[in-house]
Rosetta silent file (secondary structure, phi, psi, omega in degrees, C-alpha in Angstrom):
SEQUENCE: MSGAFTAAGWNFEGLEHGFAPQETAVAQDLHLVRVRQVHGAELIVADAQTASPAGDADGLLTRSPGVAVAIATADCVPVLLAAPKARVVAAVHAGWRGSLAGIVPRAVAEFVTRFGVDVAEMQAALGPSIGGCCYEVDRAIAEQFVDQYGTEMWTAWTIGRTGKGRLDLRTVNEILLRRTGLTPDSIQHVGPCTSCGGADLASYRVQGADAGRQLSWIGLRAAS
SCORE:     score description
SCORE:     0.000 S_00000001
   1 L     0.000  141.830  164.687  135.313 -190.508  -41.162 S_00000001
   2 L   -69.594  127.092  179.614  136.995 -193.406  -41.928 S_00000001
   3 L    95.098  -10.072 -171.009  140.980 -193.078  -41.798 S_00000001
   4 L   -82.580  140.862  164.591  140.646 -189.642  -39.959 S_00000001
   5 E   -83.382  131.976  179.248  142.784 -188.830  -36.648 S_00000001
   6 L  -115.431  162.951  169.696  140.532 -187.488  -33.973 S_00000001
   7 L   -82.996  155.714  170.202  141.450 -185.650  -30.604 S_00000001
   8 L   -68.502  120.894  174.779  141.257 -187.674  -27.597 S_00000001
   9 L    83.376    9.302  168.165  138.066 -186.881  -25.232 S_00000001
  10 L   -71.559   38.122 -176.854  136.467 -184.502  -27.996 S_00000001
  11 L   -92.532   38.388 -169.546  133.145 -186.082  -27.140 S_00000001
  12 L   -91.342  140.051 -166.026  131.534 -183.139  -26.879 S_00000001
  13 L   -41.448  121.279  178.200  127.472 -182.861  -27.848 S_00000001
  14 L    75.747   -7.699  167.920  127.141 -181.778  -31.412 S_00000001
  15 E   -72.066  125.581  158.222  130.796 -181.333  -32.110 S_00000001
  16 E  -143.001  147.167 -174.140  132.340 -183.257  -34.962 S_00000001
  17 E  -159.537  164.132 -177.924  135.756 -183.007  -36.311 S_00000001
  18 E  -164.441  146.641  164.266  138.685 -184.840  -38.028 S_00000001
  19 E   -90.563   79.255 -167.857  142.394 -184.717  -39.246 S_00000001
  20 E   -75.767  142.164 -174.726  141.647 -186.553  -42.624 S_00000001
  21 L   -69.415  -22.839  173.212  144.622 -188.242  -44.256 S_00000001
  22 L  -114.702  155.241  168.918  143.145 -186.762  -47.572 S_00000001
  23 L   -68.349  117.725 -162.619  141.044 -184.222  -49.059 S_00000001
  24 L  -150.776  156.981  171.581  137.665 -186.110  -48.610 S_00000001
  25 L   -66.680  149.913 -175.246  134.271 -185.264  -48.240 S_00000001
  26 L  -110.776 -160.380 -177.372  133.135 -184.453  -44.484 S_00000001
  27 L   -54.906  117.829 -173.967  129.678 -185.058  -42.845 S_00000001
  28 L   -69.071   -2.601 -169.654  127.366 -184.265  -46.021 S_00000001
  29 L  -114.407   16.355 -173.724  124.647 -182.351  -43.837 S_00000001
  30 L  -121.872  121.445  171.969  127.357 -179.784  -42.497 S_00000001
  31 E   -58.061  109.392 -166.368  127.833 -176.587  -44.600 S_00000001
  32 E   -96.020  124.145 -175.490  131.672 -176.936  -45.292 S_00000001
  33 E  -116.622  134.213  179.738  133.490 -173.412  -45.500 S_00000001
  34 L  -130.852  175.614 -176.095  137.199 -173.252  -46.551 S_00000001
  35 L  -131.416  157.170  170.123  139.509 -170.423  -47.340 S_00000001
  36 E   -66.508   88.642 -172.085  142.331 -169.549  -49.996 S_00000001
  37 L   -77.671  139.548 -162.807  145.363 -170.025  -47.822 S_00000001
  38 L  -124.995  -11.734  169.230  148.051 -167.763  -48.052 S_00000001
  39 L    84.632   32.493 -176.050  150.514 -168.703  -45.203 S_00000001
  40 L  -113.310 -137.349 -166.543  149.597 -165.431  -43.401 S_00000001
  41 L  -142.608   11.410  175.092  147.691 -164.649  -40.178 S_00000001
  42 L   -84.556  147.821 -177.080  144.241 -163.750  -41.157 S_00000001
  43 E  -133.355  155.184 -170.370  140.787 -165.087  -40.011 S_00000001
  44 E  -127.382  130.217  163.244  137.402 -165.205  -41.118 S_00000001
  45 E   -77.713  118.799 -170.320  134.105 -165.673  -39.195 S_00000001
  46 E  -109.679  144.063  170.347  131.982 -168.164  -41.160 S_00000001
  47 L  -140.090 -174.759 -169.009  128.152 -168.767  -40.886 S_00000001
  48 L   -71.478   -8.225  174.253  125.630 -170.773  -42.845 S_00000001
  49 L   -98.026   -4.448 -162.759  125.699 -167.778  -45.474 S_00000001
  50 L   -91.241  129.869  175.668  129.299 -167.744  -45.928 S_00000001
  51 L   -84.861  148.194  176.307  130.605 -169.042  -49.509 S_00000001
  52 L  -124.924  140.484   -2.498  133.580 -171.205  -49.845 S_00000001
  53 L   -64.607  142.106  166.791  136.216 -170.383  -50.385 S_00000001
  54 L   -56.412  -27.512 -173.599  135.626 -167.423  -47.883 S_00000001
  55 L   137.901 -153.652  179.998  138.408 -165.417  -49.124 S_00000001
  56 E  -103.326  116.561 -176.681  142.315 -165.113  -48.512 S_00000001
  57 L  -174.397  157.920  171.140  143.012 -166.205  -44.909 S_00000001
  58 L  -118.210   28.000  157.507  144.387 -169.086  -42.981 S_00000001
  59 E  -157.082  156.904 -170.964  141.897 -169.694  -40.273 S_00000001
  60 E  -123.737  129.166  145.228  138.029 -169.949  -40.042 S_00000001
  61 E   -98.256  139.819  179.747  135.690 -169.389  -37.004 S_00000001
  62 E  -130.379  150.339  162.839  132.212 -170.605  -36.392 S_00000001
  63 L  -142.144   14.200 -177.383  129.486 -170.553  -33.897 S_00000001
  64 L   -91.582  124.389  171.856  126.706 -171.372  -36.497 S_00000001
  65 L   -66.018  140.507  170.509  125.249 -174.834  -36.002 S_00000001
  66 L   103.220   -5.942 -174.746  125.350 -176.938  -39.280 S_00000001
  67 E  -112.177  141.815  174.427  128.450 -175.153  -40.433 S_00000001
  68 E  -113.428  139.385 -179.895  132.089 -176.904  -40.752 S_00000001
  69 E  -124.863  154.074 -170.164  135.213 -174.824  -41.185 S_00000001
  70 E  -168.338  137.415  178.185  138.299 -176.586  -42.674 S_00000001
  71 E  -123.650  159.348  178.535  141.951 -176.114  -43.756 S_00000001
  72 E  -113.517  154.330  172.774  144.415 -178.116  -45.759 S_00000001
  73 E  -161.590  163.432 -179.193  147.878 -178.868  -45.208 S_00000001
  74 L  -148.399   52.708  143.682  150.704 -181.185  -46.249 S_00000001
  75 L   161.105  -34.373  164.128  153.381 -180.528  -43.376 S_00000001
  76 L   -39.984  158.842  169.127  152.106 -177.189  -41.808 S_00000001
  77 E   -89.932  115.625 -175.372  150.341 -177.637  -38.691 S_00000001
  78 E   -72.120  128.724  172.557  146.443 -177.839  -38.650 S_00000001
  79 E  -125.349  129.554  178.637  145.018 -176.609  -35.375 S_00000001
  80 E  -109.281  129.003  178.487  141.477 -177.190  -34.316 S_00000001
  81 E  -109.248  121.469  178.650  140.030 -175.066  -31.676 S_00000001
  82 E  -142.026  142.770  174.409  137.099 -175.547  -29.650 S_00000001
  83 E  -118.584   76.717 -164.686  134.970 -173.921  -26.772 S_00000001
  84 L   -44.197  -51.656  168.292  132.519 -176.529  -26.144 S_00000001
  85 L   -58.330  -48.529  170.400  130.218 -174.466  -23.617 S_00000001
  86 L   -81.546   -2.448  169.118  130.151 -171.321  -25.837 S_00000001
  87 L    60.134   67.689  171.995  129.756 -173.708  -28.901 S_00000001
  88 E  -138.620  143.125  174.545  132.467 -171.688  -30.947 S_00000001
  89 E  -139.970  162.517 -172.175  135.094 -173.674  -33.080 S_00000001
  90 E  -146.457  139.311  178.119  138.023 -172.934  -35.162 S_00000001
  91 E  -122.943  129.383 -170.126  140.229 -174.392  -38.040 S_00000001
  92 E  -124.759  137.023  162.126  143.808 -172.759  -38.282 S_00000001
  93 E  -112.968  121.889 -158.759  146.479 -173.299  -40.594 S_00000001
  94 E  -135.154   97.587  179.585  149.804 -172.552  -39.221 S_00000001
  95 L   -91.065  174.732 -177.201  152.847 -172.938  -41.309 S_00000001
  96 H   -62.058  -32.826  166.641  156.019 -171.314  -40.036 S_00000001
  97 H   -52.249  -57.475  162.501  155.116 -168.157  -41.352 S_00000001
  98 H   -55.949  -27.122  171.255  151.473 -167.939  -39.915 S_00000001
  99 H   -63.760  -55.159 -164.009  153.308 -169.159  -36.768 S_00000001
 100 H   -64.229  -52.167 -178.975  155.708 -166.692  -36.587 S_00000001
 101 H   -63.907  -19.212  174.920  152.742 -163.955  -37.155 S_00000001
 102 L   111.703   12.669 -159.360  150.835 -165.324  -34.385 S_00000001
 103 H   -67.122  -43.950 -179.542  147.766 -166.756  -36.099 S_00000001
 104 H   -60.431  -28.561  169.020  147.091 -169.109  -33.482 S_00000001
 105 H   -79.677  -29.667  175.814  146.955 -166.810  -30.507 S_00000001
 106 H   -62.973  -66.743 -169.567  145.010 -164.305  -32.712 S_00000001
 107 H   -39.578  -63.925  177.372  142.306 -167.083  -33.231 S_00000001
 108 H   -40.922  -50.295  164.539  142.175 -167.453  -29.285 S_00000001
 109 H   -31.584  -57.298 -177.344  142.117 -163.693  -29.118 S_00000001
 110 H   -65.699  -45.187  163.807  139.033 -163.791  -31.131 S_00000001
 111 H   -36.185  -52.395 -169.297  137.324 -166.263  -29.085 S_00000001
 112 H   -90.665  -33.689  176.051  137.417 -164.184  -26.242 S_00000001
 113 H   -84.336  -34.088 -175.102  136.805 -160.664  -27.585 S_00000001
 114 H   -82.268  -38.116  175.451  134.275 -161.416  -30.251 S_00000001
 115 H   -89.070  -10.423 -175.630  132.561 -164.420  -28.639 S_00000001
 116 L    75.576   19.053 -168.684  133.034 -163.731  -24.921 S_00000001
 117 L   -79.225  141.800  168.740  134.675 -167.206  -24.571 S_00000001
 118 L   -88.601  112.254  168.729  136.530 -167.984  -21.109 S_00000001
 119 H   -43.455  -40.330 -170.927  140.050 -169.331  -22.278 S_00000001
 120 H   -62.136  -19.130  172.799  139.855 -171.876  -19.353 S_00000001
 121 H   -80.120  -20.596 -170.980  137.082 -173.611  -21.348 S_00000001
 122 L   -62.989  153.635  165.427  138.992 -173.810  -24.667 S_00000001
 123 E  -134.167  153.434 -173.425  140.597 -177.070  -26.094 S_00000001
 124 E  -139.830  117.884  172.669  143.272 -177.180  -28.716 S_00000001
 125 E  -117.981  131.683 -173.339  144.259 -180.014  -30.907 S_00000001
 126 E  -108.079  131.897 -158.436  147.438 -179.754  -33.089 S_00000001
 127 L  -107.709 -173.711 -175.501  147.130 -182.416  -35.964 S_00000001
 128 L   -51.134  128.886  166.335  149.450 -184.281  -38.153 S_00000001
 129 E  -162.336  179.633 -178.491  152.421 -182.079  -39.407 S_00000001
 130 L   -72.806  137.393  179.085  156.106 -182.403  -40.030 S_00000001
 131 L   -91.807  179.685  176.201  157.832 -182.756  -36.697 S_00000001
 132 L   -71.403   -5.159  179.023  160.979 -181.519  -35.076 S_00000001
 133 L   -90.387   -3.481 -164.532  162.601 -184.807  -36.100 S_00000001
 134 L  -134.085  -44.381  177.463  162.207 -183.979  -39.977 S_00000001
 135 L   -49.623   57.863 -167.715  161.861 -180.144  -40.219 S_00000001
 136 E   -76.602  114.007  169.152  164.933 -178.957  -41.411 S_00000001
 137 E  -138.856 -178.052 -173.031  165.242 -175.041  -41.930 S_00000001
 138 E   -59.484  134.843  155.851  167.914 -171.988  -41.510 S_00000001
 139 L   -39.896  -46.276 -179.821  168.874 -171.245  -38.031 S_00000001
 140 H   -57.697  -30.767 -176.150  167.531 -167.660  -38.964 S_00000001
 141 H   -78.565  -14.728  174.632  164.280 -168.631  -39.229 S_00000001
 142 H   -85.656  -21.873 -179.802  164.510 -170.164  -35.394 S_00000001
 143 H   -76.125  -26.940  164.279  166.124 -166.829  -34.529 S_00000001
 144 H   -44.317  -60.354  166.451  163.170 -165.156  -35.865 S_00000001
 145 H   -52.308  -44.154  177.632  160.947 -166.875  -33.587 S_00000001
 146 H   -74.389  -36.425  149.367  163.168 -166.318  -30.496 S_00000001
 147 H   -25.996  -67.068 -155.491  163.146 -162.406  -31.593 S_00000001
 148 H   -88.050  -35.225 -176.212  159.683 -162.413  -31.607 S_00000001
 149 H  -137.480   33.996  172.005  158.527 -164.527  -28.410 S_00000001
 150 L    70.130  175.091 -158.060  161.728 -165.078  -26.416 S_00000001
 151 H   -78.526   -6.371 -178.215  164.224 -167.880  -25.631 S_00000001
 152 H   -73.130   -9.457 -168.359  161.579 -170.325  -24.587 S_00000001
 153 H   -84.770  -19.261  170.364  161.155 -170.759  -28.370 S_00000001
 154 H   -46.979  -35.635 -176.414  164.824 -172.579  -28.167 S_00000001
 155 H   -68.528  -15.998  173.180  163.106 -175.610  -26.889 S_00000001
 156 H   -87.158   -5.037 -174.997  161.445 -176.162  -30.210 S_00000001
 157 E  -112.056  135.597  176.316  164.724 -176.048  -31.901 S_00000001
 158 E  -117.851  132.634 -175.805  167.388 -178.877  -32.404 S_00000001
 159 E   -81.878  136.424 -176.059  170.815 -177.978  -34.024 S_00000001
 160 L  -124.932 -140.440  179.591  171.894 -179.506  -36.947 S_00000001
 161 L   -73.709  168.097 -170.765  174.438 -179.115  -39.640 S_00000001
 162 L   -54.659  130.786 -178.692  175.868 -175.840  -40.207 S_00000001
 163 L    85.530  -10.830  179.535  173.663 -172.943  -40.481 S_00000001
 164 E  -117.394  167.708  171.934  170.748 -175.442  -40.145 S_00000001
 165 E  -177.886 -179.424 -174.933  168.577 -177.251  -37.505 S_00000001
 166 E  -109.983  126.261 -173.144  165.133 -178.940  -36.870 S_00000001
 167 E  -112.876  114.655 -163.266  162.320 -176.813  -35.928 S_00000001
 168 L   -96.098  103.848  179.926  159.136 -178.590  -34.047 S_00000001
 169 H   -71.065  -36.682 -179.843  156.256 -176.125  -35.321 S_00000001
 170 H   -55.834  -54.033  171.674  153.847 -178.160  -32.909 S_00000001
 171 H   -54.321  -40.742  169.864  155.808 -177.077  -30.037 S_00000001
 172 H   -55.990  -46.836 -173.518  156.036 -173.408  -31.026 S_00000001
 173 H   -79.662  -19.699  158.783  152.439 -173.318  -31.193 S_00000001
 174 H   -39.484  -65.869 -167.849  152.058 -175.142  -27.989 S_00000001
 175 H   -50.173  -49.510 -170.135  154.276 -172.638  -26.280 S_00000001
 176 H   -67.020  -36.089 -178.743  152.047 -169.777  -27.923 S_00000001
 177 H   -60.117  -55.582  172.438  148.850 -171.511  -26.848 S_00000001
 178 H   -50.460  -40.961 -171.588  149.944 -171.743  -23.175 S_00000001
 179 H   -71.136  -23.040 -179.378  150.773 -168.262  -23.158 S_00000001
 180 H   -81.695   -4.759 -177.759  147.190 -167.085  -24.081 S_00000001
 181 L   120.275   -9.976 -178.653  145.826 -169.058  -20.807 S_00000001
 182 L   -80.618  150.131  179.751  145.102 -172.735  -22.308 S_00000001
 183 L   -95.759  151.601 -173.156  146.577 -175.168  -19.773 S_00000001
 184 H   -39.748  -34.980 -170.009  148.848 -178.057  -20.703 S_00000001
 185 H   -72.935  -29.101  179.161  145.853 -180.306  -20.073 S_00000001
 186 H   -94.640   -2.895  172.438  143.922 -178.743  -22.778 S_00000001
 187 E  -105.526  138.178  155.543  146.530 -178.941  -25.679 S_00000001
 188 E  -133.041  158.980  159.761  147.200 -182.230  -27.484 S_00000001
 189 E  -105.691  130.105 -163.844  148.851 -183.523  -30.232 S_00000001
 190 L  -117.011  120.713  171.214  147.207 -185.808  -32.889 S_00000001
 191 L    96.183 -177.352 -166.642  148.865 -187.982  -35.369 S_00000001
 192 L  -110.479  178.858  164.789  152.239 -188.681  -36.228 S_00000001
 193 E   -40.232  127.767  174.658  155.087 -186.662  -38.450 S_00000001
 194 L   -61.947  -33.449 -161.043  153.782 -186.034  -42.002 S_00000001
 195 L   -97.750  -24.357 -178.641  157.127 -186.884  -43.293 S_00000001
 196 L  -117.114  -24.197 -171.173  158.202 -190.017  -41.336 S_00000001
 197 L   -95.521   28.315  167.755  155.278 -191.292  -39.668 S_00000001
 198 L    59.256 -130.084  166.118  153.679 -192.979  -42.375 S_00000001
 199 L    64.425    9.275  178.305  149.870 -193.351  -42.038 S_00000001
 200 L    65.356   28.592  178.940  149.407 -192.381  -45.891 S_00000001
 201 L   -65.005  137.185  160.597  150.100 -188.592  -44.818 S_00000001
 202 L   -77.042  142.715 -175.648  150.799 -186.022  -47.354 S_00000001
 203 L  -140.511  112.442  165.427  154.383 -184.251  -47.118 S_00000001
 204 H   -57.041  -40.442 -173.260  155.452 -181.332  -49.143 S_00000001
 205 H   -67.017  -42.670 -175.205  158.890 -182.112  -48.121 S_00000001
 206 H   -71.758  -60.277 -172.611  158.743 -185.813  -49.092 S_00000001
 207 H   -76.285  -23.586 -176.980  156.483 -185.694  -52.227 S_00000001
 208 H    70.676 -140.579 -179.233  157.167 -182.137  -53.573 S_00000001
 209 H   -63.827  -35.596  176.860  154.735 -180.617  -55.932 S_00000001
 210 H   -57.887  -25.905 -164.289  152.992 -183.812  -56.148 S_00000001
 211 L   -69.799  140.134  172.632  152.084 -184.127  -52.778 S_00000001
 212 L   -64.721 -164.357 -177.481  148.419 -184.251  -51.698 S_00000001
 213 L  -141.210  140.458  172.623  146.756 -182.518  -48.693 S_00000001
 214 E   -83.174  138.994  172.736  145.379 -183.351  -45.348 S_00000001
 215 E   -95.022   90.656  174.120  141.842 -181.856  -44.495 S_00000001
 216 E   -75.473  121.394 -174.089  141.540 -180.742  -40.961 S_00000001
 217 E  -141.841  169.691 -171.047  137.971 -179.703  -40.178 S_00000001
 218 E  -153.588  147.579  178.344  135.810 -178.853  -37.060 S_00000001
 219 E  -162.405  159.174  168.627  131.827 -178.360  -37.154 S_00000001
 220 E  -118.816  136.668 -162.071  128.779 -178.095  -35.023 S_00000001
 221 L   -88.692  133.404  165.536  125.916 -180.226  -35.664 S_00000001
 222 L   -60.900  150.929  176.458  122.655 -178.306  -35.668 S_00000001
 223 L   -63.424  141.199  177.702  120.138 -179.616  -32.975 S_00000001
 224 L   -94.905    0.000    0.000  117.710 -182.273  -34.085 S_00000001
């Protein structure tokens, strides 16, 4: 797809994905399924019969050939997950609320419990999102992550002006992915900060209510 970011080395047979700079059409021969995103931790399993939007949720999984799952973001972290051998993929929307609720480790747990995936074969790509360089929030939000997940979460925090600081949500979710058993080599950050990185990316913090959306998607092509 023209203009889309892709994860390095994701050349798995039949797998297609992208972090598109705007909401745009993906491969026309894939059945695209989306959800009504609510900044929570609910996940939906989609197949070729699933209507779009599939419901209120912030993540979609599929193992059905010919199906792509997608989420939209404009600063939040889009996370694509793939288990190439098991042929299972997912698209997850991880804002700070969803990240705090553990939506990304929940998605990994679904790979394991529902589909029998070995975490050792999983790959994760964290797409363009507002970075720790720009994402200023109240310290109280960082403290919630520390209370929930321990002091390692301070490594995703930079102290700022009184009562404020900058939180790196990609680092937060990388930590949570590593705790599920994914290795550092299987986790990559794709694309720049949506706020200061350019590349015609939408940022709610910069553009406000007029901000567009990135579309992050992943799918499995049916065998020819």
